[in-house]
Each structure stands twice: as C-alpha cells, then as structure tokens.
PDB file of C-alpha atoms in Angstrom:
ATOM      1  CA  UNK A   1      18.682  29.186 -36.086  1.00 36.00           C
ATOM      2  CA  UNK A   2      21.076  27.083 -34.123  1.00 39.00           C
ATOM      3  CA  UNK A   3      20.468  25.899 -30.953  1.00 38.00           C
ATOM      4  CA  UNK A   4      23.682  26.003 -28.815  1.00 37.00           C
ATOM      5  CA  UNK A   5      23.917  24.061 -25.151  1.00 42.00           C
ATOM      6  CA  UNK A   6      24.177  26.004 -22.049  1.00 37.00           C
ATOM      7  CA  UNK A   7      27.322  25.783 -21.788  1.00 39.00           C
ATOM      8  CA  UNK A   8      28.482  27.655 -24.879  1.00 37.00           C
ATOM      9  CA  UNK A   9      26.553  30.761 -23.638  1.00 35.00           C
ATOM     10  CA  UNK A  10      28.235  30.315 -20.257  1.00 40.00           C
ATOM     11  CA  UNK A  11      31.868  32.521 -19.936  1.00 42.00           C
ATOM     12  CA  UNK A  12      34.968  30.711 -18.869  1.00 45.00           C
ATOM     13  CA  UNK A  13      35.794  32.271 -15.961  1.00 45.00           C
ATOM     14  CA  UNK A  14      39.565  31.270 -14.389  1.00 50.00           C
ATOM     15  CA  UNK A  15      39.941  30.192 -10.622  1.00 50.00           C
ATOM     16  CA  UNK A  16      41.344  33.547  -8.728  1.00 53.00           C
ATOM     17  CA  UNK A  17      44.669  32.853  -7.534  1.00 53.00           C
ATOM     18  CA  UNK A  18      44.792  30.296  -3.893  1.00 53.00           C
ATOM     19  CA  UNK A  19      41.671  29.078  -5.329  1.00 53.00           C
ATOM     20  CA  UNK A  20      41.094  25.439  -7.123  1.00 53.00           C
ATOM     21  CA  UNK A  21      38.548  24.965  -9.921  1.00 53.00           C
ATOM     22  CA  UNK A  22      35.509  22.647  -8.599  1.00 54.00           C
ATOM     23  CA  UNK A  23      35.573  18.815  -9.432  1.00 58.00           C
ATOM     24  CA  UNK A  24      33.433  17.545 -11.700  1.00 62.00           C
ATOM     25  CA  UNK A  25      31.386  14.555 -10.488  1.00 64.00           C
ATOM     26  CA  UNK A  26      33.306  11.418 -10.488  1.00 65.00           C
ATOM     27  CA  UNK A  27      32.070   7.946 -12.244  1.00 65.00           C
ATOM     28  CA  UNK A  28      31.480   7.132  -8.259  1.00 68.00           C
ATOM     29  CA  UNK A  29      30.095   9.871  -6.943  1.00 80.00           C
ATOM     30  CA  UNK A  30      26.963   9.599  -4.603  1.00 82.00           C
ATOM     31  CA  UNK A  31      24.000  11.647  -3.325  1.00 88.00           C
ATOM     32  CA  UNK A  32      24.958  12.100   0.093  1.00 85.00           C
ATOM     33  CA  UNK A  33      21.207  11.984   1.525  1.00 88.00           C
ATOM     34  CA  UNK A  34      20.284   9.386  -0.595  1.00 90.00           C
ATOM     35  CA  UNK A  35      22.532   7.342   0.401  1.00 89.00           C
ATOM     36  CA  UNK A  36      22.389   8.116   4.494  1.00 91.00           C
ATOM     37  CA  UNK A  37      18.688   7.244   3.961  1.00 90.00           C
ATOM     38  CA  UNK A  38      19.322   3.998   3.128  1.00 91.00           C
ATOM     39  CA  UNK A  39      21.543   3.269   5.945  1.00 92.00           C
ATOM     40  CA  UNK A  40      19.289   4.377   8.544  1.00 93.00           C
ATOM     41  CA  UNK A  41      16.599   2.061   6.577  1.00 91.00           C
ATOM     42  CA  UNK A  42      19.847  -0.883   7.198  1.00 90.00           C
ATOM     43  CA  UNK A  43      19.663   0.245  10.498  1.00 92.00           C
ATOM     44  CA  UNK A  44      16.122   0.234  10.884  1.00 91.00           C
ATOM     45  CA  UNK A  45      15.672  -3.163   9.255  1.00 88.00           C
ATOM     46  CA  UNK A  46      18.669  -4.852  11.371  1.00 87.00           C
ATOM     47  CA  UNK A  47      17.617  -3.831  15.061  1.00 88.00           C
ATOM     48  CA  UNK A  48      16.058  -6.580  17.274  1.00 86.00           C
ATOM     49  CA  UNK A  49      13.546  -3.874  18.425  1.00 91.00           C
ATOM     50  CA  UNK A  50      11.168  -0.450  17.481  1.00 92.00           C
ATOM     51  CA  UNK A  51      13.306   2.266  17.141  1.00 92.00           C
ATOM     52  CA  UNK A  52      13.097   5.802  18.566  1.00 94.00           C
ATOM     53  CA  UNK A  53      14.143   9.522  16.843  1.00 95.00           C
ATOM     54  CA  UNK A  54      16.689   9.858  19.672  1.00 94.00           C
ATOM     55  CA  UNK A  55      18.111   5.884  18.298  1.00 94.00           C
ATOM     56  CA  UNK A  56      18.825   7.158  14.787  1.00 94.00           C
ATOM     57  CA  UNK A  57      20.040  10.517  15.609  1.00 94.00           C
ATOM     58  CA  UNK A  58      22.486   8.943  18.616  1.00 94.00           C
ATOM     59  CA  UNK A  59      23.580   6.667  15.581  1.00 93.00           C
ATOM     60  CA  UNK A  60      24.078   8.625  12.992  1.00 94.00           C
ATOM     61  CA  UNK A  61      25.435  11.986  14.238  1.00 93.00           C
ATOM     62  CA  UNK A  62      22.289  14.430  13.284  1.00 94.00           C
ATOM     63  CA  UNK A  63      19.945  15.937  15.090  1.00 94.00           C
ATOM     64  CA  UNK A  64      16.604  14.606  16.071  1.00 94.00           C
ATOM     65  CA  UNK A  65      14.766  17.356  13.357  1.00 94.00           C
ATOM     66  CA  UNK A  66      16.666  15.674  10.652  1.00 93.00           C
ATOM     67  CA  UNK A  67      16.326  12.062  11.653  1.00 93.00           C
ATOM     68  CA  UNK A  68      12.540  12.247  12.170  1.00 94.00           C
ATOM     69  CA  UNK A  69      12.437  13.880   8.692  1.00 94.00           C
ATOM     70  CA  UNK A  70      14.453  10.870   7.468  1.00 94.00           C
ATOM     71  CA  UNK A  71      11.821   8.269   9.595  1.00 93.00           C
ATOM     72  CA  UNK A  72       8.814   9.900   7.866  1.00 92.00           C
ATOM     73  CA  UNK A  73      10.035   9.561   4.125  1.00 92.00           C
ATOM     74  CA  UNK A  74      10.663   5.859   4.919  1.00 92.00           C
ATOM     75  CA  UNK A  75       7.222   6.355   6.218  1.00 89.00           C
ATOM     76  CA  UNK A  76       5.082   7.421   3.294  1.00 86.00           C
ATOM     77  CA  UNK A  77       6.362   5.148   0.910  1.00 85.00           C
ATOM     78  CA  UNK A  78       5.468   1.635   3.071  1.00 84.00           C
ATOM     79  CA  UNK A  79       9.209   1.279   4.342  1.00 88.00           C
ATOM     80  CA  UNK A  80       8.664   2.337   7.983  1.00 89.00           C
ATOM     81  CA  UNK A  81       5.661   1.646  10.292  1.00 88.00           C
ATOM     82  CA  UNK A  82       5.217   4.303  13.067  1.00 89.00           C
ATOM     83  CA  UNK A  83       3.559   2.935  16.306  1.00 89.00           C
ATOM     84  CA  UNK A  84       0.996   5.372  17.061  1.00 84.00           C
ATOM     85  CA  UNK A  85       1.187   5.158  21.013  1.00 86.00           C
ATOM     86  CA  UNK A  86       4.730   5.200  21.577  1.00 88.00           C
ATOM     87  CA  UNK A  87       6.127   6.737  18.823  1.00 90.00           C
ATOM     88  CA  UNK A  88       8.971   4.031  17.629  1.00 92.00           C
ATOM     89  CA  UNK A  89       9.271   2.696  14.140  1.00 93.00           C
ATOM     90  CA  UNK A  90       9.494  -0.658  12.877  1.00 91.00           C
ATOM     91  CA  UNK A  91      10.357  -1.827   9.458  1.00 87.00           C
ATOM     92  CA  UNK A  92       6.913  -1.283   6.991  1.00 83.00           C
ATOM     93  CA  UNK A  93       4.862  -3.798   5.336  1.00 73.00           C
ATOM     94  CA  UNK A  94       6.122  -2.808   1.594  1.00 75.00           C
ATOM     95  CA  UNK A  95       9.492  -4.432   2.223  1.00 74.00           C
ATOM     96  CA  UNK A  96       7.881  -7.425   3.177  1.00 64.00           C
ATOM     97  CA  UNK A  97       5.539  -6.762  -0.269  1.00 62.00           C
ATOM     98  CA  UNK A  98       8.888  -6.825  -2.282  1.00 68.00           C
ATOM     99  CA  UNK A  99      10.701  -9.815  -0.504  1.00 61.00           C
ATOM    100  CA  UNK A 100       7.990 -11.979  -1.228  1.00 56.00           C
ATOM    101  CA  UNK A 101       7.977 -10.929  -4.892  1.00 56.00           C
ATOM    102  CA  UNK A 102      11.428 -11.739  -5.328  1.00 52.00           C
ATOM    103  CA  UNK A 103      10.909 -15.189  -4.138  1.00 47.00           C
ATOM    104  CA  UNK A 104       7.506 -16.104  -4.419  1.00 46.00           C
ATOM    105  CA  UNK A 105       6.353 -17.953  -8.400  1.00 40.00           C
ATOM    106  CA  UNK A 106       4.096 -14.871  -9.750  1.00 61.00           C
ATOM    107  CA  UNK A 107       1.463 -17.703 -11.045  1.00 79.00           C
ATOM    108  CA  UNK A 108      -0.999 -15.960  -9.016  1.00 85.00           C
ATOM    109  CA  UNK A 109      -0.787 -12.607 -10.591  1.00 87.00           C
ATOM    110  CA  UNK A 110      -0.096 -14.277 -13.958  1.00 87.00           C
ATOM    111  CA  UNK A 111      -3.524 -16.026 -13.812  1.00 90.00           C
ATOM    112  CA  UNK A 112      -5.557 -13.185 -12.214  1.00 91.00           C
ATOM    113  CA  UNK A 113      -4.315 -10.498 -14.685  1.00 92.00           C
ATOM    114  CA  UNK A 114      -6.557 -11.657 -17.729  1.00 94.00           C
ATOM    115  CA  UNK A 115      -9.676 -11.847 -15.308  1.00 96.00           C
ATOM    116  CA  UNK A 116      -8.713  -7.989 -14.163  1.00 95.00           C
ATOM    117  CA  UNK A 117      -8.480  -7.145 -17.630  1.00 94.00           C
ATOM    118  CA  UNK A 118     -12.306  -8.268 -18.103  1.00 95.00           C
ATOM    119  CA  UNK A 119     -13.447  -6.950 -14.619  1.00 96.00           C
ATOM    120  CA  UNK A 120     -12.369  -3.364 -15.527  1.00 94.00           C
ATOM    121  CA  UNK A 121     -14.063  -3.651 -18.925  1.00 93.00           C
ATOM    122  CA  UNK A 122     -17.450  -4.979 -17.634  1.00 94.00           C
ATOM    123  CA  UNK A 123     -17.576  -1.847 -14.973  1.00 93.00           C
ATOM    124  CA  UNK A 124     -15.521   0.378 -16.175  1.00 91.00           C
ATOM    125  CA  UNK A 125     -13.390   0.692 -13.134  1.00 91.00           C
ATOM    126  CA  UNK A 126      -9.816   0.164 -12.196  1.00 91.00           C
ATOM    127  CA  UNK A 127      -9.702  -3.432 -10.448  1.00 93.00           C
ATOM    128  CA  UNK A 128      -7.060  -4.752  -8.415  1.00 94.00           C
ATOM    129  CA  UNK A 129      -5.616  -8.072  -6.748  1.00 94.00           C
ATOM    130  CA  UNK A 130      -4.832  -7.768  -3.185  1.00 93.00           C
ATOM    131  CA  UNK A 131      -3.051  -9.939  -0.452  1.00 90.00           C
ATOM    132  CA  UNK A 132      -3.049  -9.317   3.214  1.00 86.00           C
ATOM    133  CA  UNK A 133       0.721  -8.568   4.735  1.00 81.00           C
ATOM    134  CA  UNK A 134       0.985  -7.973   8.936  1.00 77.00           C
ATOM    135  CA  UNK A 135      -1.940  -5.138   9.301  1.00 80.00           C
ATOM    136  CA  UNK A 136      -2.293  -3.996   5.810  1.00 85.00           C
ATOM    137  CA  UNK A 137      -3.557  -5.179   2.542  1.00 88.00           C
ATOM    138  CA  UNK A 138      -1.523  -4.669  -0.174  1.00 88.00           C
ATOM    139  CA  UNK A 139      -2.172  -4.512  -3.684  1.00 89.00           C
ATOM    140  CA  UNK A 140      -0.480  -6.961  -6.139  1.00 87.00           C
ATOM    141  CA  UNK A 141      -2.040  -5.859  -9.368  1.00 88.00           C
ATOM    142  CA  UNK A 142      -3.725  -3.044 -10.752  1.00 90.00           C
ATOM    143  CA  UNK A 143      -5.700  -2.893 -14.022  1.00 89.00           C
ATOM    144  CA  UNK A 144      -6.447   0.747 -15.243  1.00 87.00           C
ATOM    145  CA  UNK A 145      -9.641   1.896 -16.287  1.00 83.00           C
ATOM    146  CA  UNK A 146     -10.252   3.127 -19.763  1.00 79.00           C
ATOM    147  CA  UNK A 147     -12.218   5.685 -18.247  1.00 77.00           C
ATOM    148  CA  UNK A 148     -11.859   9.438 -19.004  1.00 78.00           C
ATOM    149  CA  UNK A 149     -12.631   9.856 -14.691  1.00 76.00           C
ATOM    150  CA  UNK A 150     -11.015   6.689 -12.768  1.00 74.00           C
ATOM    151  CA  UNK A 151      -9.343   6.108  -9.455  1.00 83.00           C
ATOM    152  CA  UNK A 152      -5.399   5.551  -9.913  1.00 82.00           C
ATOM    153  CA  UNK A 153      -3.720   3.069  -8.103  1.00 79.00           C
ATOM    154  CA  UNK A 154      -0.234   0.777  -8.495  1.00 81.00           C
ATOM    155  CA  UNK A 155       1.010  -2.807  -7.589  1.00 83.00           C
ATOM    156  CA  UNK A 156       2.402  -1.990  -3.863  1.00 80.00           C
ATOM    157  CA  UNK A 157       0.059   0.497  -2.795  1.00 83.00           C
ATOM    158  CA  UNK A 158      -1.125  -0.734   0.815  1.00 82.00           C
ATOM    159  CA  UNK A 159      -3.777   0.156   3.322  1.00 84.00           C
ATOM    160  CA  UNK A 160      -5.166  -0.783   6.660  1.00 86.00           C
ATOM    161  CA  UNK A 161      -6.800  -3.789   6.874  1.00 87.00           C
ATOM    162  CA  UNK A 162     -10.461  -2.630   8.297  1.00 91.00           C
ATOM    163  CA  UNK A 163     -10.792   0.346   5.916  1.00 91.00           C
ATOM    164  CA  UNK A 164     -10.359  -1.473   2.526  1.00 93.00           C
ATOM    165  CA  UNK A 165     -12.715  -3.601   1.126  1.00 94.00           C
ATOM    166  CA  UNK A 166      -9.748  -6.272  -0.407  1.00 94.00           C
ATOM    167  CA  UNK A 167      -8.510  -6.779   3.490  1.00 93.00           C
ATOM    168  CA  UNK A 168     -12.281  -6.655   4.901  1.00 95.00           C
ATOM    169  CA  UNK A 169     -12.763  -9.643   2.301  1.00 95.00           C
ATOM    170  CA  UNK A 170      -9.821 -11.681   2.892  1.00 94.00           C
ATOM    171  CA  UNK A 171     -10.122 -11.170   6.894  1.00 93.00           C
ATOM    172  CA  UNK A 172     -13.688 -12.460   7.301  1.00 94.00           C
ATOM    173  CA  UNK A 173     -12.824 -15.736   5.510  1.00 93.00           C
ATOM    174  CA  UNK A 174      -9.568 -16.211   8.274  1.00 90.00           C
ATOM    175  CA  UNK A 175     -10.255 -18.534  10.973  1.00 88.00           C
ATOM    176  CA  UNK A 176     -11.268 -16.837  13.599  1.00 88.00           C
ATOM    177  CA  UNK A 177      -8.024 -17.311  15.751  1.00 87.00           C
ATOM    178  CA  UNK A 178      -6.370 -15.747  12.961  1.00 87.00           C
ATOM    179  CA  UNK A 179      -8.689 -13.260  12.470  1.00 89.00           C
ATOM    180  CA  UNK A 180      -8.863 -12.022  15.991  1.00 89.00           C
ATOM    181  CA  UNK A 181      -4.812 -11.881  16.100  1.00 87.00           C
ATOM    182  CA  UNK A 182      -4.871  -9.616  13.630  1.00 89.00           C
ATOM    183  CA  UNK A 183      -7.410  -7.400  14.941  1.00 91.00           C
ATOM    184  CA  UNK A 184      -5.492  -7.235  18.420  1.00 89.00           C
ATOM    185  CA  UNK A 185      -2.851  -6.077  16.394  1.00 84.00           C
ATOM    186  CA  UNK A 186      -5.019  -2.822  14.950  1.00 88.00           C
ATOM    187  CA  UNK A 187      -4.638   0.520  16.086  1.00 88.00           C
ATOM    188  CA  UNK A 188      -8.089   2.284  14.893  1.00 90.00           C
ATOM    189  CA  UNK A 189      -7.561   5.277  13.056  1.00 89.00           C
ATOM    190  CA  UNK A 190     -10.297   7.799  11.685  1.00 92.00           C
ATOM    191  CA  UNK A 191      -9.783   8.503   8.685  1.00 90.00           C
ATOM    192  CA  UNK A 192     -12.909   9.514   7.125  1.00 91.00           C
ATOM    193  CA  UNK A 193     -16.333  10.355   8.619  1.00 90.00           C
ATOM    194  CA  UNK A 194     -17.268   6.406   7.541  1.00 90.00           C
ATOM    195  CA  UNK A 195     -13.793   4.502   8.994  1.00 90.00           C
ATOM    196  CA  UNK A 196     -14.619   1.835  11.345  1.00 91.00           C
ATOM    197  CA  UNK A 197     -13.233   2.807  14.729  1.00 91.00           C
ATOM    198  CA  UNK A 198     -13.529  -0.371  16.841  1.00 93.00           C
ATOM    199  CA  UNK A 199     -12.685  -3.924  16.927  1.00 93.00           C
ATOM    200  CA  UNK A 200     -16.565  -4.485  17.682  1.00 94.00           C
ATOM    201  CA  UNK A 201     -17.562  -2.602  14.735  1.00 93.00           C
ATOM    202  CA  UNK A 202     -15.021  -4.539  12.568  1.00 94.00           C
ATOM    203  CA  UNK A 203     -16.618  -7.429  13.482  1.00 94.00           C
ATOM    204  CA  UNK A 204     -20.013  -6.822  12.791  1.00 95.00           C
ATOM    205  CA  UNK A 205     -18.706  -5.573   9.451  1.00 94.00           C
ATOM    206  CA  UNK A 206     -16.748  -8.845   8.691  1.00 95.00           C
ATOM    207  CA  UNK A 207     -19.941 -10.510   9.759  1.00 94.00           C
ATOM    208  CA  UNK A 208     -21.934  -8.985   6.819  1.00 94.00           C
ATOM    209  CA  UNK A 209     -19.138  -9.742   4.623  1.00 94.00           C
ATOM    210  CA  UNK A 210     -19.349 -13.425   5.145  1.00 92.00           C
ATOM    211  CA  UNK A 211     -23.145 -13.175   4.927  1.00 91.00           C
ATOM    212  CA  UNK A 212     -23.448 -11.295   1.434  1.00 91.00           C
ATOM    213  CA  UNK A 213     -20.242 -13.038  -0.062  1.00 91.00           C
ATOM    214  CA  UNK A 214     -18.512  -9.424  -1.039  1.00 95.00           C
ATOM    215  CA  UNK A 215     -17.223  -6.660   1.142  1.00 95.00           C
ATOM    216  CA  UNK A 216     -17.181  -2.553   0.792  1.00 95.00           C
ATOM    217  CA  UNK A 217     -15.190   0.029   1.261  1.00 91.00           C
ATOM    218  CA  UNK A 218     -17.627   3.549   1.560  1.00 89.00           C
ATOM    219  CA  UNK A 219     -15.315   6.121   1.785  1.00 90.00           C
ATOM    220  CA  UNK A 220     -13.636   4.903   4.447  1.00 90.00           C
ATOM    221  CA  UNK A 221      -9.937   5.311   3.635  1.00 87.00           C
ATOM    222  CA  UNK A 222     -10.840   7.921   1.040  1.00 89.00           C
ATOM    223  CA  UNK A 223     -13.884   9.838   1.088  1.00 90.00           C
ATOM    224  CA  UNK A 224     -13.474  10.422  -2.209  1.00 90.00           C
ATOM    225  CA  UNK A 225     -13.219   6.560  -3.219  1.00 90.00           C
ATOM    226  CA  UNK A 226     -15.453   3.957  -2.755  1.00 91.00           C
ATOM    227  CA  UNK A 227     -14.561  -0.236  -3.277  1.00 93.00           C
ATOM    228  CA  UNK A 228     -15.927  -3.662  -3.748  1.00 95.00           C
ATOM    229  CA  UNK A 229     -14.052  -6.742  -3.486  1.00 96.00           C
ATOM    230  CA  UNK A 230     -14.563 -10.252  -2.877  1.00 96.00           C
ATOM    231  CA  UNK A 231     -11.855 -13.347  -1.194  1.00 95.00           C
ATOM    232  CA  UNK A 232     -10.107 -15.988  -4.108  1.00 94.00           C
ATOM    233  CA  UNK A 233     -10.562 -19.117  -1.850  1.00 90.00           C
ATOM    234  CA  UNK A 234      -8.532 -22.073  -1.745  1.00 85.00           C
ATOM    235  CA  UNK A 235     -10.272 -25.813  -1.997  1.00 84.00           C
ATOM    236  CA  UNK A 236     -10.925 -25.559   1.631  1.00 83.00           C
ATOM    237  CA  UNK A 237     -12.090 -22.416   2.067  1.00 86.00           C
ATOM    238  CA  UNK A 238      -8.934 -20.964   2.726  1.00 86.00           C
ATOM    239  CA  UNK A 239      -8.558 -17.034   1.705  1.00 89.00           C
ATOM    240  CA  UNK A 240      -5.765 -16.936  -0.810  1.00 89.00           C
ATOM    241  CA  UNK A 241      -5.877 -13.380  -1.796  1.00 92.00           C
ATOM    242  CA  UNK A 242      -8.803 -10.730  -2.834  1.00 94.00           C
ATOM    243  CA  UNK A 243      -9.810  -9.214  -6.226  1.00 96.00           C
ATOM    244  CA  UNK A 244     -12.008  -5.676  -6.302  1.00 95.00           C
ATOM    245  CA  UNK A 245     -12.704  -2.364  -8.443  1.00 93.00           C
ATOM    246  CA  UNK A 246     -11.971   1.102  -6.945  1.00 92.00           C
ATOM    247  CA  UNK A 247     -14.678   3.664  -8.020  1.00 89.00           C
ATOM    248  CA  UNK A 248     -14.630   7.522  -7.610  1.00 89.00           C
ATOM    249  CA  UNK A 249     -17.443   7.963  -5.166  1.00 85.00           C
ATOM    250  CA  UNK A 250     -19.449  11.208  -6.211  1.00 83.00           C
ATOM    251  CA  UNK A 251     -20.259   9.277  -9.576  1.00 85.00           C
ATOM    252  CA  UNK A 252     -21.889   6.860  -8.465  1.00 81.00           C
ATOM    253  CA  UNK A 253     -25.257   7.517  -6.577  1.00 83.00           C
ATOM    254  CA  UNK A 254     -25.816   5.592  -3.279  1.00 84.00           C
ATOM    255  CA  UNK A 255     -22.768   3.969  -2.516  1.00 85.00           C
ATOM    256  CA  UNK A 256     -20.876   1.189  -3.661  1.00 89.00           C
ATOM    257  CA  UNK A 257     -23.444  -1.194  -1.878  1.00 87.00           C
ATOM    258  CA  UNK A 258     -25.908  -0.101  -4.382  1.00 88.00           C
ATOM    259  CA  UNK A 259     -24.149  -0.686  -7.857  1.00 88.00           C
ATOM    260  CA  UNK A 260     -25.468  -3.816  -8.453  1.00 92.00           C
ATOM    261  CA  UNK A 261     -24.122  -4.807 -11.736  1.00 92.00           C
ATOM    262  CA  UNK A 262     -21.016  -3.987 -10.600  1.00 94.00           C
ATOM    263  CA  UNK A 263     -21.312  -6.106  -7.289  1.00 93.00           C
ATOM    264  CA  UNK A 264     -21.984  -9.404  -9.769  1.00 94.00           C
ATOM    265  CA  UNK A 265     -19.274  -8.423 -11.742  1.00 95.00           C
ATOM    266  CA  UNK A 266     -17.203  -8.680  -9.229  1.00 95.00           C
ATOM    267  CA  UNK A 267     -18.457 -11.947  -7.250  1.00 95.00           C
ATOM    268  CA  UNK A 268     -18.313 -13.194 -10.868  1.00 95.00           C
ATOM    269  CA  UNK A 269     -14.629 -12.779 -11.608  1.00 95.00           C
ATOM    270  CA  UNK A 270     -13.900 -13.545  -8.150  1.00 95.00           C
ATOM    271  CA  UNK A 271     -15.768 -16.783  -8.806  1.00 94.00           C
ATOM    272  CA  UNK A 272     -13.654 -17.872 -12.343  1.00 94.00           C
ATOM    273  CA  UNK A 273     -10.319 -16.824 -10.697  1.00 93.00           C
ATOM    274  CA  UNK A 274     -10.654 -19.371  -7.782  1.00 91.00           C
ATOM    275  CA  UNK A 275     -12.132 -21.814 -10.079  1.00 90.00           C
ATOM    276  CA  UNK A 276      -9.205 -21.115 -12.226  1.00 87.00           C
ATOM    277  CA  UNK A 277      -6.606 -21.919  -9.068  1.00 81.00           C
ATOM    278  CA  UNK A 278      -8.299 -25.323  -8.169  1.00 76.00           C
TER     279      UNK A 278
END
C-alpha cells in the first residue's frame, strides 16, 4: 500500500471565469488575532492607568464583546489583572515573573533545584520554589513527582498570596510594614469552603506560621490540593523566597497539617537551601 498526501486525492478544480485562485500563505503572513492580541497587551502594558472594555474597544475599532474576550485571555494566563470592584485591568503579575527572569542571575533556582529533586523523593510529592511578585506568589521551579497520582504544576504558575502556603510562608517573615502593605492591597476572594476571607483571619494565620516555622495550604485555592511550605531566609532573617510540596488532598487523611514526615521533610530542605545561600 502507498500512502499518498491529501492533496493527491484532492481534484484540481480551475478558478470560474472573473474569479482569481486564492493565495497561498506568504513567508510573512500573520494570524490576524494573534497578532491584535498582542497589541492590545502593548496597549495595556503602556497606559499610565487601569484600563476599561470601553478603552480597548474605543482603541482598537471592535466591539466591547470582542475586546472583553480579548482582556480575559490575557487574563487566564497571568498577563492581565482584573480589579474586582471596578472592573479595569492592569498589566498581570506573570510579565513581571518573566522580566525578572530575563535579567535576574538564576543562582537561586540553580541551587534550589538539587534540594527539590530530594524533597520530592523523600515525600513523594511534586515540590516547588516560590517567590512573592505584587499580590501573588509565583512559582519559580517545579519538581515532578514520580508518582503514578501527583498534583501538576509549572515554573510561572501564580496564586494569591493568602491562599497558598509558599506566599503564607514568605509573608509572615516580611516586616510587618511590608506585610501589612501587601495585605491592604488584597481583595479576598472565596475560593473554596477553607479560603481565608479577611485581613484579620490572614493574620492570625501568618501568626501560626511564624509560631510553627511552616505554613499550609488546606484546600484553600483548590479543594482538591492541599500544600506545605516553609520561607529560605536571608542572614538576617530576611524572606528570600519559599520552597513546598503540593499533595492531592483525598490521599492523604487529615490534612496537610497532619503529615508529619512530610512537614520535616520540608522544614528540612528548607533548612539546607538557606544554609546553602549563606
């Protein structure tokens, strides 16, 4: 049997008479969406305030159905942050993830990544390394599990900061001027039947954090997935970054607060990663 291509199975059918044959795509051709997408992103990332539905449609000739459409792609993948209350966009925290990648050393990521390697191995979880950009915590690494059943997750993947265990840790080691500018700048969403919902509950939670030296995530971004994660502090007690394991939730009885060899684990890798950075 010989396999032919398409097109030798297709007729050759001539243009009617009036009529032109269709170009083929040029060497410069574009995707027309594609590349309006990225100048409303231009335009998004070059205005000197939020802007609103009615701004990108007035700018670039479509209707305010098709610009809100564009907004909420930029949206879901970390380019676009929509204020809640008054419903304008500003640019999103995974542009600011990739600018400081470009010009930032990666010796932090290069040192932690051997450490992640051992944390997934001694609990069988994926682990991560996490930083703390505007509202969100964002991951910098991720280190599969070898598990059959494992929470998947990639370098870039962000959250809000009080429903993650990697931002809970890194916030309650901030100073607390720091720490209470960024939790002015929160807008409490529930997420989950366990999301904290208030700056005074936050508190309280960062509170035990600093107390019991590693921080939880119960379902709170994820019902589904559960966390543990502990700060990487400089020589003075400054919070550098985070490092934590991401478990599925239903297999593992009582909570992430009660997997105790996997809480040491973690404190313990935690522990020879700062060491490590000193």
């Amino acid at each position: 049997m010989v396999d032919l291509p398409m097109s030798a199975l297709m007729p050759h059918v001539e243009p009617r008479a009036g009529e032109t044959a269709p170009e083929k795509p040029g060497p410069n051709a574009i995707i027309g969406s594609f590349d309006k997408g990225l100048n409303i992103f231009e335009f998004l990332i070059d205005s000197d305030e939020p802007i609103r539905i009615v701004d990108v449609a007035r700018e670039f000739g479509i209707d305010k159905s098709s610009a809100l459409r564009f907004l909420n792609t930029l949206e879901r993948h970390g380019l676009a942050q929509k204020n809640p209350l008054d419903k304008t966009y500003t640019v999103g925290a995974r542009i600011e993830y990739w600018a400081k990648s470009l010009r930032q050393p990666k010796a932090l990521v290069d040192i932690a990544r051997p450490y992640l390697r051992r944390l997934s191995e001694l609990t069988g979880q994926t682990s991560h390394l996490a930083i703390i950009e505007g509202d969100r915590a964002i991951l910098l690494e991720v280190m599969p599990s070898d598990s059959i059943v494992s929470v998947r997750q990639a370098a870039g993947d962000w959250e809000p900061l009080y429903c993650t265990a990697v931002g809970k840790a890194i916030l309650a080691h901030m100073s607390p001027a720091e720490q209470e500018r960024l939790i002015a700048q929160m807008h409490f969403r529930r997420l989950t039947e366990t999301t904290i919902t208030s700056a005074k509950q936050l508190r309280r939670e960062l509170d035990r954090v600093l107390d019991e030296g590693v921080a939880f995530d119960d379902g709170e971004s994820n019902p589904h997935v559960s966390c543990i994660a502990a700060p990487l502090l400089d020589r003075h007690g400054v919070p550098l970054a985070s490092v934590g394991i991401s478990m599925v939730t239903s297999l593992h009885e009582g909570g992430p607060r009660q997997q105790v060899p996997m809480l040491a684990a973690v404190r313990r890798i935690a522990d020879e990663i700062t060491a490590s950075l000193l």
